[in-house]
XYZ file of C-alpha atoms in Angstrom:
320
model
C 73.550 -96.210 22.107
C 76.272 -99.056 22.621
C 77.578 -97.245 25.570
C 74.085 -97.351 27.248
C 74.260 -101.055 27.585
C 77.787 -101.207 29.142
C 78.613 -100.245 32.782
C 81.327 -98.000 31.508
C 82.860 -96.216 28.514
C 84.871 -98.539 26.339
C 87.429 -96.604 24.105
C 87.505 -99.393 21.524
C 83.711 -98.751 20.853
C 84.665 -95.104 20.026
C 87.364 -96.173 17.879
C 85.178 -98.449 15.807
C 82.689 -95.550 15.490
C 85.417 -93.371 14.086
C 86.639 -95.843 11.616
C 83.026 -96.779 10.700
C 82.122 -92.866 10.334
C 85.028 -92.389 7.877
C 84.379 -95.483 5.805
C 80.617 -94.878 5.658
C 81.202 -91.208 4.573
C 83.194 -92.243 1.683
C 80.980 -94.996 0.746
C 77.760 -93.121 0.718
C 79.187 -90.161 -1.109
C 80.645 -92.557 -3.935
C 77.076 -94.136 -4.012
C 74.873 -91.339 -3.818
C 76.703 -88.245 -5.086
C 75.031 -88.289 -8.394
C 71.763 -88.073 -6.814
C 72.412 -84.715 -5.098
C 71.315 -81.328 -6.642
C 73.632 -79.875 -9.281
C 75.365 -76.567 -8.832
C 74.465 -73.658 -11.096
C 77.684 -71.833 -10.532
C 77.896 -68.701 -8.681
C 77.735 -65.616 -10.823
C 79.700 -63.172 -8.477
C 82.396 -65.737 -6.923
C 85.797 -65.868 -8.592
C 85.764 -68.765 -10.986
C 82.304 -69.554 -9.716
C 81.050 -70.835 -13.217
C 83.718 -73.726 -12.931
C 81.492 -75.293 -10.233
C 78.504 -75.409 -12.439
C 77.190 -79.049 -12.815
C 78.968 -80.582 -9.863
C 76.759 -82.233 -7.242
C 76.029 -79.957 -4.337
C 74.701 -80.653 -0.757
C 77.118 -83.296 0.221
C 76.668 -82.121 3.724
C 73.447 -84.151 3.630
C 75.553 -87.321 3.546
C 78.453 -86.751 5.788
C 76.200 -84.982 8.427
C 73.723 -87.932 8.419
C 76.550 -90.344 8.780
C 78.009 -88.265 11.630
C 74.772 -88.143 13.462
C 74.193 -91.936 13.039
C 77.521 -92.942 13.943
C 77.453 -90.599 17.049
C 74.144 -92.080 18.327
C 75.384 -95.494 17.953
C 78.995 -95.414 18.880
C 79.653 -92.341 21.063
C 78.554 -91.775 24.814
C 75.078 -90.114 24.670
C 73.194 -87.961 26.875
C 70.162 -85.855 26.568
C 72.192 -82.743 26.166
C 74.296 -84.265 23.311
C 71.339 -85.688 21.736
C 69.678 -82.170 21.416
C 72.974 -80.782 20.008
C 72.817 -83.676 17.235
C 69.272 -82.770 16.370
C 70.220 -78.963 15.976
C 73.185 -79.877 13.725
C 70.799 -82.004 11.646
C 68.216 -79.160 11.629
C 70.889 -76.660 10.220
C 72.027 -79.272 7.712
C 68.498 -79.837 6.518
C 67.608 -76.097 6.072
C 70.959 -75.781 4.088
C 70.156 -78.683 2.083
C 66.525 -77.450 1.335
C 68.164 -74.184 0.260
C 70.744 -76.129 -1.991
C 67.890 -78.058 -3.474
C 65.447 -75.149 -3.960
C 64.997 -73.814 -7.522
C 65.086 -70.345 -6.147
C 67.577 -69.716 -3.125
C 65.945 -69.061 0.120
C 66.030 -65.339 1.202
C 68.273 -64.038 3.835
C 65.411 -63.251 6.336
C 64.230 -66.899 6.240
C 67.495 -68.418 6.800
C 68.301 -65.875 9.424
C 65.141 -66.456 11.417
C 66.096 -70.263 11.238
C 69.319 -69.629 12.561
C 68.120 -67.369 15.284
C 65.656 -70.331 16.451
C 68.292 -72.895 16.594
C 70.687 -70.379 18.460
C 68.082 -69.693 21.031
C 67.288 -73.543 21.570
C 70.915 -74.274 21.773
C 71.543 -71.409 24.360
C 68.659 -72.899 26.552
C 70.018 -76.289 26.188
C 73.607 -75.324 27.167
C 72.467 -73.183 30.109
C 70.245 -76.106 31.220
C 73.022 -78.601 31.610
C 76.072 -76.493 32.212
C 76.907 -73.565 34.644
C 76.820 -70.016 33.638
C 80.650 -69.764 33.942
C 83.327 -69.540 31.530
C 87.168 -69.704 31.794
C 89.277 -67.117 30.439
C 91.864 -69.893 29.240
C 93.432 -69.728 32.719
C 92.652 -72.671 35.089
C 91.315 -71.358 38.528
C 90.071 -68.044 36.989
C 86.298 -68.625 36.257
C 84.153 -65.779 35.225
C 80.505 -65.962 36.057
C 78.054 -64.341 33.749
C 74.355 -63.719 34.481
C 72.210 -66.395 32.693
C 70.269 -63.846 30.481
C 73.557 -62.180 29.274
C 75.165 -65.410 28.821
C 72.351 -66.790 26.965
C 72.096 -63.680 24.606
C 76.099 -64.124 23.952
C 75.711 -67.774 22.976
C 72.944 -66.912 20.431
C 75.472 -64.295 18.951
C 78.227 -66.912 19.037
C 76.012 -69.602 17.259
C 74.495 -67.277 14.671
C 78.077 -65.679 13.944
C 79.577 -69.148 13.632
C 76.874 -70.417 11.154
C 77.110 -67.641 8.971
C 80.932 -67.011 8.813
C 81.561 -70.791 8.184
C 78.766 -70.653 5.478
C 80.512 -67.529 3.798
C 84.001 -69.084 3.936
C 82.840 -72.003 1.673
C 83.973 -71.345 -1.747
C 87.245 -72.937 -2.430
C 87.842 -76.657 -2.870
C 88.763 -78.266 0.500
C 88.994 -74.783 2.121
C 86.157 -74.627 4.775
C 86.449 -78.313 5.599
C 90.153 -78.052 6.320
C 89.884 -75.119 8.413
C 86.886 -76.531 10.285
C 89.233 -79.611 11.159
C 92.083 -77.523 12.367
C 89.545 -75.432 14.484
C 87.987 -78.627 15.873
C 91.363 -80.307 16.512
C 92.507 -77.201 18.535
C 89.378 -77.291 20.618
C 89.955 -80.883 21.347
C 93.503 -80.342 22.525
C 91.898 -77.294 24.687
C 89.498 -79.606 26.253
C 92.248 -81.908 27.602
C 94.567 -79.031 28.681
C 91.697 -77.476 30.678
C 89.949 -80.658 31.638
C 86.735 -79.851 29.824
C 84.851 -81.467 27.136
C 84.347 -84.944 28.598
C 81.997 -87.250 26.273
C 81.861 -84.273 23.613
C 85.402 -84.967 22.658
C 84.197 -88.254 20.914
C 82.052 -86.327 18.830
C 84.580 -83.777 17.811
C 86.662 -86.512 16.421
C 83.720 -88.243 14.867
C 82.566 -84.908 13.108
C 86.295 -84.430 11.962
C 86.562 -87.843 10.377
C 83.208 -87.537 8.508
C 84.681 -84.116 7.056
C 87.829 -86.107 6.007
C 85.645 -88.475 4.240
C 84.116 -85.695 2.349
C 87.431 -84.087 1.575
C 88.574 -87.216 -0.217
C 86.239 -86.181 -2.990
C 86.537 -82.350 -2.644
C 90.090 -82.026 -2.974
C 91.185 -79.883 -5.890
C 89.885 -80.379 -8.506
C 86.714 -81.387 -6.484
C 84.182 -83.877 -7.571
C 81.282 -82.296 -5.563
C 80.686 -79.676 -2.975
C 79.296 -79.533 0.494
C 76.727 -76.706 0.113
C 74.950 -74.885 2.683
C 73.947 -78.367 3.954
C 77.695 -78.876 5.196
C 78.805 -75.308 5.935
C 76.000 -74.398 8.052
C 75.956 -77.651 10.142
C 79.744 -77.180 10.527
C 79.208 -73.614 11.816
C 76.768 -74.751 14.562
C 78.890 -77.621 15.644
C 82.061 -75.352 15.915
C 79.992 -73.076 18.351
C 79.013 -76.020 20.436
C 82.535 -77.264 20.624
C 83.495 -73.566 21.651
C 80.832 -73.835 24.440
C 81.763 -77.263 25.589
C 85.352 -76.085 25.910
C 84.114 -73.811 28.735
C 86.280 -71.094 27.079
C 83.920 -69.866 24.277
C 86.148 -66.555 24.105
C 88.836 -68.782 22.365
C 86.598 -69.197 19.501
C 88.021 -65.864 18.110
C 91.582 -67.067 17.873
C 90.910 -70.771 17.222
C 88.572 -69.787 14.111
C 90.141 -66.494 13.174
C 90.674 -67.337 9.573
C 87.044 -68.478 9.140
C 85.926 -65.189 10.882
C 87.963 -63.035 8.683
C 87.229 -64.879 5.440
C 83.531 -65.149 5.930
C 82.919 -62.446 8.463
C 84.357 -59.369 6.610
C 81.858 -59.519 4.033
C 78.960 -59.666 6.510
C 80.512 -56.809 8.244
C 80.779 -54.645 5.061
C 77.082 -55.572 4.051
C 75.795 -54.788 7.381
C 77.514 -51.297 7.584
C 76.200 -50.493 4.163
C 72.786 -51.384 4.897
C 72.485 -50.136 8.437
C 74.844 -47.368 8.587
C 75.346 -46.387 4.979
C 79.226 -46.666 5.544
C 81.311 -48.511 3.006
C 84.475 -49.898 4.312
C 87.402 -51.929 2.614
C 86.351 -50.673 -0.778
C 89.314 -52.314 -2.379
C 89.031 -55.616 -0.623
C 86.911 -58.231 -2.439
C 85.029 -60.609 0.135
C 85.028 -63.291 1.076
C 88.863 -62.956 1.349
C 89.341 -66.223 -0.625
C 87.961 -64.373 -3.530
C 90.195 -61.488 -3.031
C 93.522 -63.321 -2.743
C 92.572 -65.297 -5.899
C 91.265 -62.476 -8.138
C 93.343 -59.654 -6.807
C 96.546 -61.326 -5.723
C 96.702 -64.259 -8.059
C 96.754 -67.064 -5.713
C 95.735 -70.414 -7.046
C 93.110 -72.475 -5.176
C 95.705 -74.739 -3.771
C 97.798 -71.766 -2.603
C 94.754 -70.287 -0.950
C 93.895 -73.546 0.885
C 97.370 -74.051 2.224
C 98.241 -70.542 2.923
C 94.987 -70.046 4.918
C 95.354 -73.277 6.615
C 98.975 -72.485 7.580
C 97.820 -69.164 9.102
C 95.159 -70.916 11.245
C 97.742 -73.709 12.444
C 100.108 -70.783 13.447
C 97.344 -69.072 15.315
C 96.131 -72.155 17.069
C 99.678 -73.130 18.031
C 100.162 -69.777 19.596
C 96.855 -70.089 21.479
C 97.826 -73.516 22.862
C 101.198 -72.202 23.870
C 99.732 -69.330 25.861
C 97.318 -71.761 27.668
C 100.229 -74.060 28.558
C 102.043 -70.793 29.714
């Protein structure tokens, strides 16, 4: 909003916005965490009962701070405003599920995700060309709009659900999302894409940092679906705005494997009656803790190290 009254974008305004987003996230979490719904402990998760009684749904706080700070301090357009609304919608659906006495069914959440994905696809194609870069400047690939739209829906739906499933260890999903967003931020600069959206990437990341201040092991509260679902849709937008959405696979590979393998197993069992990875517990963060004896801290650091390594390799290939 501030940039609207100025003739040009002033970096200092965005810097103030970043500081405000971090500070306000910390302040509001400290002030209102006790008013959030309390977790009942996840019956089937490894050490899930240890989370019982902790405030859940902190995504409500840091996502609202992000949206408010972005609207006030970041360069804004109709396209970016729609993205902020969709992130808020995913946060609210997650929070209502967090606060519900009985968890929402998969069908209801799936249909809501589908609606958000379709609106996001229409929005993106309305403001951007139907071309992508295969991480190589000068080599664009044009995709028919209908096909591109369908692929965007798959990307958004997949990103929301794998990020949601990867949330289960103190600090893990937030840390992985920051690494993924930081990688896309660098990719945007290397490929000359992103523009004003880059400011939103940084602002989203600092809001997650404010949350992680309280979520570090042993955590004082959890983001719940309110945070994980919003993070998932934001990552998909970041991938699209990089104009190289295929890079979502390496840049978010740990999130994909951690949260996605369980979705794959469940889908194959229900649809094809095929049971794969019988000896692998999903999500993978439960497997490494239960079957391999990793502590929460080891899981966080090792998963983060793997993602940093893959991201560095991806960036090196782009430079080459």
